[in-house]
Amino acid sequence: TQLLEQSPQFLSIQEGENLTVYCNSSSVFSSLQWYRQEPGEGPVLLVTVVTGGEVKKLKRLTFQFGDARKDSSLHITAAQPGDTGLYLCAGPVNSNTGNQFYFGTGTSLTVIP
Amino acid sequence: SQTIHQWPATLVQPVGSPLSLECTVEGTSNPNLYWYRQAAGRGLQLLFYSVGIGQISSEVPQNLSASRPQDRQFILSSKKLLLSDSGFYLCAWSVEFLPYNEQFFGPGTRLTVL
């Protein structure tokens, strides 16, 4: 069972276009994280959202946490080739044996110059 | 500041050979530590996680094992590698800081089993 479903799985757009990536779940999360990963490197944390309905902006990237804390979206305005990479959402599932993190299926973004 | 190291960066091993990947974290105490495997361009599969020295939880049955001999050291091992063990291995750490439970990743190890 995949707790976090991302869509789309692949996205190829022209430089300057806008795009939105979705991360959906049937479970409630205390927070959700977004990561970007470039080929051959580890994922890099972009943002954490913790409050239902929260919106955070990171330059041209806008992250939103759903009101019910079951979903999140990442919107990129005027995409640049440097935005190319694999975008992953993740959510912690606390347990009495320590934190586990569930990762989404990933969205591979290619921005064509 | 905290840093996480993994080595080696790349590894090519024959089928049936042993494996040892090492991960160390600096700048934090008593972190939770994780090993993930990632197929090309895909999401992450959690293999093992540890909340303390000698405490290992396994998420996926396989021929891999993990050990945590020191607080900030996490080792991934295998006695005999299979072709299916090829992949990108990532180590990560986190500390419980509700609600900002965040993970931070190492640079990864590319393992190719021939």
PDB file of C-alpha atoms in Angstrom:
ATOM      1  CA  THR A   1       0.000   0.000   0.000  1.00  0.00           C
ATOM      2  CA  GLN A   2       1.400   3.347  -1.080  1.00  0.00           C
ATOM      3  CA  LEU A   3       0.505   5.931   1.541  1.00  0.00           C
ATOM      4  CA  LEU A   4       1.516   8.935  -0.537  1.00  0.00           C
ATOM      5  CA  GLU A   5       0.561   9.155  -4.212  1.00  0.00           C
ATOM      6  CA  GLN A   6       2.169  11.797  -6.377  1.00  0.00           C
ATOM      7  CA  SER A   7       0.949  13.051  -9.709  1.00  0.00           C
ATOM      8  CA  PRO A   8       1.969  13.413 -12.368  1.00  0.00           C
ATOM      9  CA  GLN A   9       4.715  10.818 -12.403  1.00  0.00           C
ATOM     10  CA  PHE A  10       6.535  12.515 -15.292  1.00  0.00           C
ATOM     11  CA  LEU A  11       6.351  16.089 -16.494  1.00  0.00           C
ATOM     12  CA  SER A  12       8.190  17.734 -19.374  1.00  0.00           C
ATOM     13  CA  ILE A  13       7.595  21.425 -19.939  1.00  0.00           C
ATOM     14  CA  GLN A  14       9.126  24.410 -21.688  1.00  0.00           C
ATOM     15  CA  GLU A  15      11.083  27.020 -19.792  1.00  0.00           C
ATOM     16  CA  GLY A  16       8.787  29.747 -18.492  1.00  0.00           C
ATOM     17  CA  GLU A  17       5.725  27.549 -18.045  1.00  0.00           C
ATOM     18  CA  ASN A  18       3.943  26.979 -14.750  1.00  0.00           C
ATOM     19  CA  LEU A  19       3.296  23.573 -13.212  1.00  0.00           C
ATOM     20  CA  THR A  20       1.743  21.920 -10.198  1.00  0.00           C
ATOM     21  CA  VAL A  21       2.681  18.642  -8.566  1.00  0.00           C
ATOM     22  CA  TYR A  22       0.298  16.878  -6.210  1.00  0.00           C
ATOM     23  CA  CYS A  23       0.860  14.636  -3.218  1.00  0.00           C
ATOM     24  CA  ASN A  24      -2.224  12.838  -1.933  1.00  0.00           C
ATOM     25  CA  SER A  25      -2.989  10.424   0.861  1.00  0.00           C
ATOM     26  CA  SER A  26      -5.933   8.937   2.693  1.00  0.00           C
ATOM     27  CA  SER A  27      -3.987   9.304   5.942  1.00  0.00           C
ATOM     28  CA  VAL A  28      -3.503  12.381   8.095  1.00  0.00           C
ATOM     29  CA  PHE A  29       0.061  13.575   8.567  1.00  0.00           C
ATOM     30  CA  SER A  30       1.454  15.800  11.277  1.00  0.00           C
ATOM     31  CA  SER A  31       3.595  17.425   8.582  1.00  0.00           C
ATOM     32  CA  LEU A  32       4.662  16.920   5.000  1.00  0.00           C
ATOM     33  CA  GLN A  33       8.052  17.541   3.477  1.00  0.00           C
ATOM     34  CA  TRP A  34       9.048  18.265  -0.105  1.00  0.00           C
ATOM     35  CA  TYR A  35      12.433  17.267  -1.468  1.00  0.00           C
ATOM     36  CA  ARG A  36      14.212  17.793  -4.767  1.00  0.00           C
ATOM     37  CA  GLN A  37      16.723  15.274  -5.972  1.00  0.00           C
ATOM     38  CA  GLU A  38      19.176  15.639  -8.833  1.00  0.00           C
ATOM     39  CA  PRO A  39      20.607  12.570 -10.587  1.00  0.00           C
ATOM     40  CA  GLY A  40      23.293  10.828  -8.573  1.00  0.00           C
ATOM     41  CA  GLU A  41      22.700  12.898  -5.462  1.00  0.00           C
ATOM     42  CA  GLY A  42      20.701  12.584  -2.270  1.00  0.00           C
ATOM     43  CA  PRO A  43      17.342  14.361  -1.886  1.00  0.00           C
ATOM     44  CA  VAL A  44      17.528  17.906  -0.547  1.00  0.00           C
ATOM     45  CA  LEU A  45      14.818  19.185   1.764  1.00  0.00           C
ATOM     46  CA  LEU A  46      12.934  22.151   0.302  1.00  0.00           C
ATOM     47  CA  VAL A  47      10.216  22.819   2.846  1.00  0.00           C
ATOM     48  CA  THR A  48       8.116  21.389   5.652  1.00  0.00           C
ATOM     49  CA  VAL A  49       4.443  22.270   6.055  1.00  0.00           C
ATOM     50  CA  VAL A  50       2.811  21.567   9.400  1.00  0.00           C
ATOM     51  CA  THR A  51      -0.510  23.441   9.627  1.00  0.00           C
ATOM     52  CA  GLY A  52      -3.627  22.548   7.649  1.00  0.00           C
ATOM     53  CA  GLY A  53      -4.126  25.144   4.913  1.00  0.00           C
ATOM     54  CA  GLU A  54      -0.588  26.471   5.299  1.00  0.00           C
ATOM     55  CA  VAL A  55       1.079  28.082   2.299  1.00  0.00           C
ATOM     56  CA  LYS A  56       4.832  28.536   2.082  1.00  0.00           C
ATOM     57  CA  LYS A  57       6.794  30.232  -0.666  1.00  0.00           C
ATOM     58  CA  LEU A  58      10.367  29.592  -1.657  1.00  0.00           C
ATOM     59  CA  LYS A  59      11.206  32.000  -4.494  1.00  0.00           C
ATOM     60  CA  ARG A  60       9.205  30.660  -7.478  1.00  0.00           C
ATOM     61  CA  LEU A  61       7.994  27.592  -5.563  1.00  0.00           C
ATOM     62  CA  THR A  62       4.719  27.646  -3.609  1.00  0.00           C
ATOM     63  CA  PHE A  63       3.839  24.797  -1.277  1.00  0.00           C
ATOM     64  CA  GLN A  64       0.409  24.205   0.204  1.00  0.00           C
ATOM     65  CA  PHE A  65      -0.766  21.793   2.857  1.00  0.00           C
ATOM     66  CA  GLY A  66      -4.372  20.635   2.591  1.00  0.00           C
ATOM     67  CA  ASP A  67      -6.854  21.715   5.235  1.00  0.00           C
ATOM     68  CA  ALA A  68      -7.278  18.141   6.427  1.00  0.00           C
ATOM     69  CA  ARG A  69      -3.501  17.528   6.340  1.00  0.00           C
ATOM     70  CA  LYS A  70      -3.922  14.628   3.907  1.00  0.00           C
ATOM     71  CA  ASP A  71      -2.503  16.251   0.798  1.00  0.00           C
ATOM     72  CA  SER A  72      -0.086  18.865  -0.435  1.00  0.00           C
ATOM     73  CA  SER A  73       0.804  20.615  -3.655  1.00  0.00           C
ATOM     74  CA  LEU A  74       3.904  22.196  -5.113  1.00  0.00           C
ATOM     75  CA  HIS A  75       3.448  24.946  -7.697  1.00  0.00           C
ATOM     76  CA  ILE A  76       6.361  26.271  -9.726  1.00  0.00           C
ATOM     77  CA  THR A  77       5.991  29.582 -11.522  1.00  0.00           C
ATOM     78  CA  ALA A  78       8.022  30.299 -14.651  1.00  0.00           C
ATOM     79  CA  ALA A  79       9.976  27.064 -14.523  1.00  0.00           C
ATOM     80  CA  GLN A  80      13.702  27.191 -15.217  1.00  0.00           C
ATOM     81  CA  PRO A  81      16.039  24.409 -16.429  1.00  0.00           C
ATOM     82  CA  GLY A  82      17.563  24.425 -12.947  1.00  0.00           C
ATOM     83  CA  ASP A  83      14.225  23.184 -11.600  1.00  0.00           C
ATOM     84  CA  THR A  84      14.766  19.884 -13.383  1.00  0.00           C
ATOM     85  CA  GLY A  85      14.864  16.945 -10.990  1.00  0.00           C
ATOM     86  CA  LEU A  86      12.879  14.402  -9.064  1.00  0.00           C
ATOM     87  CA  TYR A  87      10.416  15.912  -6.593  1.00  0.00           C
ATOM     88  CA  LEU A  88       9.439  13.805  -3.620  1.00  0.00           C
ATOM     89  CA  CYS A  89       6.908  14.404  -0.892  1.00  0.00           C
ATOM     90  CA  ALA A  90       7.262  12.667   2.446  1.00  0.00           C
ATOM     91  CA  GLY A  91       5.386  12.433   5.681  1.00  0.00           C
ATOM     92  CA  PRO A  92       6.432  11.157   9.101  1.00  0.00           C
ATOM     93  CA  VAL A  93       4.445   8.399  10.739  1.00  0.00           C
ATOM     94  CA  ASN A  94       5.274   8.497  14.411  1.00  0.00           C
ATOM     95  CA  SER A  95       5.405   5.212  16.164  1.00  0.00           C
ATOM     96  CA  ASN A  96       6.554   4.098  19.581  1.00  0.00           C
ATOM     97  CA  THR A  97       9.741   2.753  18.022  1.00  0.00           C
ATOM     98  CA  GLY A  98      10.765   6.055  16.476  1.00  0.00           C
ATOM     99  CA  ASN A  99       9.996   8.062  13.422  1.00  0.00           C
ATOM    100  CA  GLN A 100       9.357   6.417  10.108  1.00  0.00           C
ATOM    101  CA  PHE A 101       8.903   8.432   6.959  1.00  0.00           C
ATOM    102  CA  TYR A 102       6.785   7.475   4.032  1.00  0.00           C
ATOM    103  CA  PHE A 103       7.790   8.823   0.650  1.00  0.00           C
ATOM    104  CA  GLY A 104       5.659   9.562  -2.354  1.00  0.00           C
ATOM    105  CA  THR A 105       6.125   7.868  -5.695  1.00  0.00           C
ATOM    106  CA  GLY A 106       8.004  10.881  -7.060  1.00  0.00           C
ATOM    107  CA  THR A 107       7.498  13.353  -9.914  1.00  0.00           C
ATOM    108  CA  SER A 108      10.259  13.585 -12.473  1.00  0.00           C
ATOM    109  CA  LEU A 109      10.346  17.119 -13.900  1.00  0.00           C
ATOM    110  CA  THR A 110      12.234  18.132 -17.021  1.00  0.00           C
ATOM    111  CA  VAL A 111      12.341  21.793 -17.981  1.00  0.00           C
ATOM    112  CA  ILE A 112      13.395  22.275 -21.581  1.00  0.00           C
ATOM    113  CA  PRO A 113      15.329  25.454 -22.364  1.00  0.00           C
TER     114      PRO A 113
ATOM    115  CA  SER B   1      25.889  22.271  11.693  1.00  0.00           C
ATOM    116  CA  GLN B   2      25.075  18.699  10.930  1.00  0.00           C
ATOM    117  CA  THR B   3      26.654  16.720   8.117  1.00  0.00           C
ATOM    118  CA  ILE B   4      26.195  13.187   6.896  1.00  0.00           C
ATOM    119  CA  HIS B   5      28.782  11.140   5.078  1.00  0.00           C
ATOM    120  CA  GLN B   6      28.445   8.010   3.002  1.00  0.00           C
ATOM    121  CA  TRP B   7      31.089   5.902   1.378  1.00  0.00           C
ATOM    122  CA  PRO B   8      31.974   4.695  -1.037  1.00  0.00           C
ATOM    123  CA  ALA B   9      30.269   6.912  -3.606  1.00  0.00           C
ATOM    124  CA  THR B  10      30.232   4.166  -6.218  1.00  0.00           C
ATOM    125  CA  LEU B  11      30.820   0.447  -6.006  1.00  0.00           C
ATOM    126  CA  VAL B  12      30.903  -2.371  -8.528  1.00  0.00           C
ATOM    127  CA  GLN B  13      30.746  -5.837  -7.032  1.00  0.00           C
ATOM    128  CA  PRO B  14      30.364  -9.356  -8.451  1.00  0.00           C
ATOM    129  CA  VAL B  15      27.375 -11.489  -7.570  1.00  0.00           C
ATOM    130  CA  GLY B  16      28.003 -13.459  -4.389  1.00  0.00           C
ATOM    131  CA  SER B  17      30.519 -11.020  -2.934  1.00  0.00           C
ATOM    132  CA  PRO B  18      30.030  -9.308   0.451  1.00  0.00           C
ATOM    133  CA  LEU B  19      28.985  -5.712   0.925  1.00  0.00           C
ATOM    134  CA  SER B  20      29.642  -3.040   3.506  1.00  0.00           C
ATOM    135  CA  LEU B  21      28.371   0.518   3.141  1.00  0.00           C
ATOM    136  CA  GLU B  22      29.061   3.016   5.859  1.00  0.00           C
ATOM    137  CA  CYS B  23      27.245   6.135   6.982  1.00  0.00           C
ATOM    138  CA  THR B  24      28.286   8.590   9.662  1.00  0.00           C
ATOM    139  CA  VAL B  25      26.600  11.694  10.994  1.00  0.00           C
ATOM    140  CA  GLU B  26      28.288  14.679  12.597  1.00  0.00           C
ATOM    141  CA  GLY B  27      26.903  17.509  14.674  1.00  0.00           C
ATOM    142  CA  THR B  28      23.976  15.771  16.336  1.00  0.00           C
ATOM    143  CA  SER B  29      23.413  13.254  19.089  1.00  0.00           C
ATOM    144  CA  ASN B  30      21.156  10.215  19.231  1.00  0.00           C
ATOM    145  CA  PRO B  31      19.732  10.646  15.741  1.00  0.00           C
ATOM    146  CA  ASN B  32      17.329   8.246  14.104  1.00  0.00           C
ATOM    147  CA  LEU B  33      19.187   6.656  11.187  1.00  0.00           C
ATOM    148  CA  TYR B  34      17.819   5.153   7.996  1.00  0.00           C
ATOM    149  CA  TRP B  35      18.894   3.151   4.961  1.00  0.00           C
ATOM    150  CA  TYR B  36      16.887   3.524   1.760  1.00  0.00           C
ATOM    151  CA  ARG B  37      17.243   2.026  -1.686  1.00  0.00           C
ATOM    152  CA  GLN B  38      16.141   3.862  -4.791  1.00  0.00           C
ATOM    153  CA  ALA B  39      15.575   2.449  -8.249  1.00  0.00           C
ATOM    154  CA  ALA B  40      16.422   4.794 -11.134  1.00  0.00           C
ATOM    155  CA  GLY B  41      14.202   7.881 -11.079  1.00  0.00           C
ATOM    156  CA  ARG B  42      11.805   6.382  -8.583  1.00  0.00           C
ATOM    157  CA  GLY B  43      10.730   6.830  -5.002  1.00  0.00           C
ATOM    158  CA  LEU B  44      12.558   5.588  -1.952  1.00  0.00           C
ATOM    159  CA  GLN B  45      12.196   2.162  -0.386  1.00  0.00           C
ATOM    160  CA  LEU B  46      12.933   2.084   3.337  1.00  0.00           C
ATOM    161  CA  LEU B  47      15.219  -0.834   4.177  1.00  0.00           C
ATOM    162  CA  PHE B  48      16.211  -0.310   7.809  1.00  0.00           C
ATOM    163  CA  TYR B  49      15.901   2.291  10.516  1.00  0.00           C
ATOM    164  CA  SER B  50      17.441   2.656  13.945  1.00  0.00           C
ATOM    165  CA  VAL B  51      16.494   4.710  16.972  1.00  0.00           C
ATOM    166  CA  GLY B  52      19.634   3.917  18.961  1.00  0.00           C
ATOM    167  CA  ILE B  53      22.811   1.868  19.240  1.00  0.00           C
ATOM    168  CA  GLY B  54      22.128  -1.782  18.488  1.00  0.00           C
ATOM    169  CA  GLN B  55      18.450  -1.135  17.712  1.00  0.00           C
ATOM    170  CA  ILE B  56      17.556  -2.043  14.135  1.00  0.00           C
ATOM    171  CA  SER B  57      14.140  -2.348  12.526  1.00  0.00           C
ATOM    172  CA  SER B  58      13.863  -4.066   9.173  1.00  0.00           C
ATOM    173  CA  GLU B  59      11.171  -3.031   6.746  1.00  0.00           C
ATOM    174  CA  VAL B  60      11.794  -5.377   3.827  1.00  0.00           C
ATOM    175  CA  PRO B  61      12.853  -9.044   3.934  1.00  0.00           C
ATOM    176  CA  GLN B  62      16.046  -9.407   1.945  1.00  0.00           C
ATOM    177  CA  ASN B  63      19.620 -10.575   2.077  1.00  0.00           C
ATOM    178  CA  LEU B  64      20.769  -7.261   3.528  1.00  0.00           C
ATOM    179  CA  SER B  65      21.399  -6.431   7.168  1.00  0.00           C
ATOM    180  CA  ALA B  66      22.187  -3.285   9.115  1.00  0.00           C
ATOM    181  CA  SER B  67      24.104  -2.517  12.261  1.00  0.00           C
ATOM    182  CA  ARG B  68      24.613   0.527  14.446  1.00  0.00           C
ATOM    183  CA  PRO B  69      27.799   0.002  16.427  1.00  0.00           C
ATOM    184  CA  GLN B  70      28.061   3.650  17.494  1.00  0.00           C
ATOM    185  CA  ASP B  71      25.562   6.463  18.034  1.00  0.00           C
ATOM    186  CA  ARG B  72      26.307   8.183  14.750  1.00  0.00           C
ATOM    187  CA  GLN B  73      27.405   5.241  12.610  1.00  0.00           C
ATOM    188  CA  PHE B  74      25.125   3.080  10.502  1.00  0.00           C
ATOM    189  CA  ILE B  75      26.344   0.196   8.376  1.00  0.00           C
ATOM    190  CA  LEU B  76      24.560  -1.708   5.612  1.00  0.00           C
ATOM    191  CA  SER B  77      25.890  -5.187   4.884  1.00  0.00           C
ATOM    192  CA  SER B  78      25.366  -8.295   2.871  1.00  0.00           C
ATOM    193  CA  LYS B  79      27.130 -11.646   2.969  1.00  0.00           C
ATOM    194  CA  LYS B  80      26.332 -12.483  -0.671  1.00  0.00           C
ATOM    195  CA  LEU B  81      25.131  -9.880  -3.143  1.00  0.00           C
ATOM    196  CA  LEU B  82      22.423 -10.596  -5.693  1.00  0.00           C
ATOM    197  CA  LEU B  83      21.930  -8.897  -9.045  1.00  0.00           C
ATOM    198  CA  SER B  84      18.730  -7.393  -7.660  1.00  0.00           C
ATOM    199  CA  ASP B  85      20.730  -5.572  -4.983  1.00  0.00           C
ATOM    200  CA  SER B  86      21.932  -3.060  -7.566  1.00  0.00           C
ATOM    201  CA  GLY B  87      20.642   0.430  -6.922  1.00  0.00           C
ATOM    202  CA  PHE B  88      21.230   3.766  -5.294  1.00  0.00           C
ATOM    203  CA  TYR B  89      21.572   3.499  -1.508  1.00  0.00           C
ATOM    204  CA  LEU B  90      20.828   6.477   0.653  1.00  0.00           C
ATOM    205  CA  CYS B  91      21.489   7.013   4.331  1.00  0.00           C
ATOM    206  CA  ALA B  92      19.480   9.586   6.241  1.00  0.00           C
ATOM    207  CA  TRP B  93      19.128  10.956   9.731  1.00  0.00           C
ATOM    208  CA  SER B  94      16.415  12.705  11.684  1.00  0.00           C
ATOM    209  CA  VAL B  95      15.690  13.923  15.169  1.00  0.00           C
ATOM    210  CA  GLU B  96      12.248  14.089  16.680  1.00  0.00           C
ATOM    211  CA  PHE B  97      11.385  17.764  16.800  1.00  0.00           C
ATOM    212  CA  LEU B  98       7.632  17.861  16.582  1.00  0.00           C
ATOM    213  CA  PRO B  99       6.047  18.884  14.370  1.00  0.00           C
ATOM    214  CA  TYR B 100       9.118  19.480  12.178  1.00  0.00           C
ATOM    215  CA  ASN B 101      10.099  15.850  11.820  1.00  0.00           C
ATOM    216  CA  GLU B 102      12.522  16.141   8.943  1.00  0.00           C
ATOM    217  CA  GLN B 103      15.026  13.824   7.334  1.00  0.00           C
ATOM    218  CA  PHE B 104      18.378  14.774   5.899  1.00  0.00           C
ATOM    219  CA  PHE B 105      20.119  12.639   3.348  1.00  0.00           C
ATOM    220  CA  GLY B 106      23.653  11.695   2.523  1.00  0.00           C
ATOM    221  CA  PRO B 107      25.097  11.840  -0.989  1.00  0.00           C
ATOM    222  CA  GLY B 108      24.291   8.199  -1.712  1.00  0.00           C
ATOM    223  CA  THR B 109      26.180   5.138  -2.929  1.00  0.00           C
ATOM    224  CA  ARG B 110      25.660   3.776  -6.436  1.00  0.00           C
ATOM    225  CA  LEU B 111      25.975  -0.017  -6.228  1.00  0.00           C
ATOM    226  CA  THR B 112      26.223  -2.124  -9.360  1.00  0.00           C
ATOM    227  CA  VAL B 113      26.213  -5.887  -8.965  1.00  0.00           C
ATOM    228  CA  LEU B 114      27.517  -7.763 -12.015  1.00  0.00           C
TER     229      LEU B 114
END
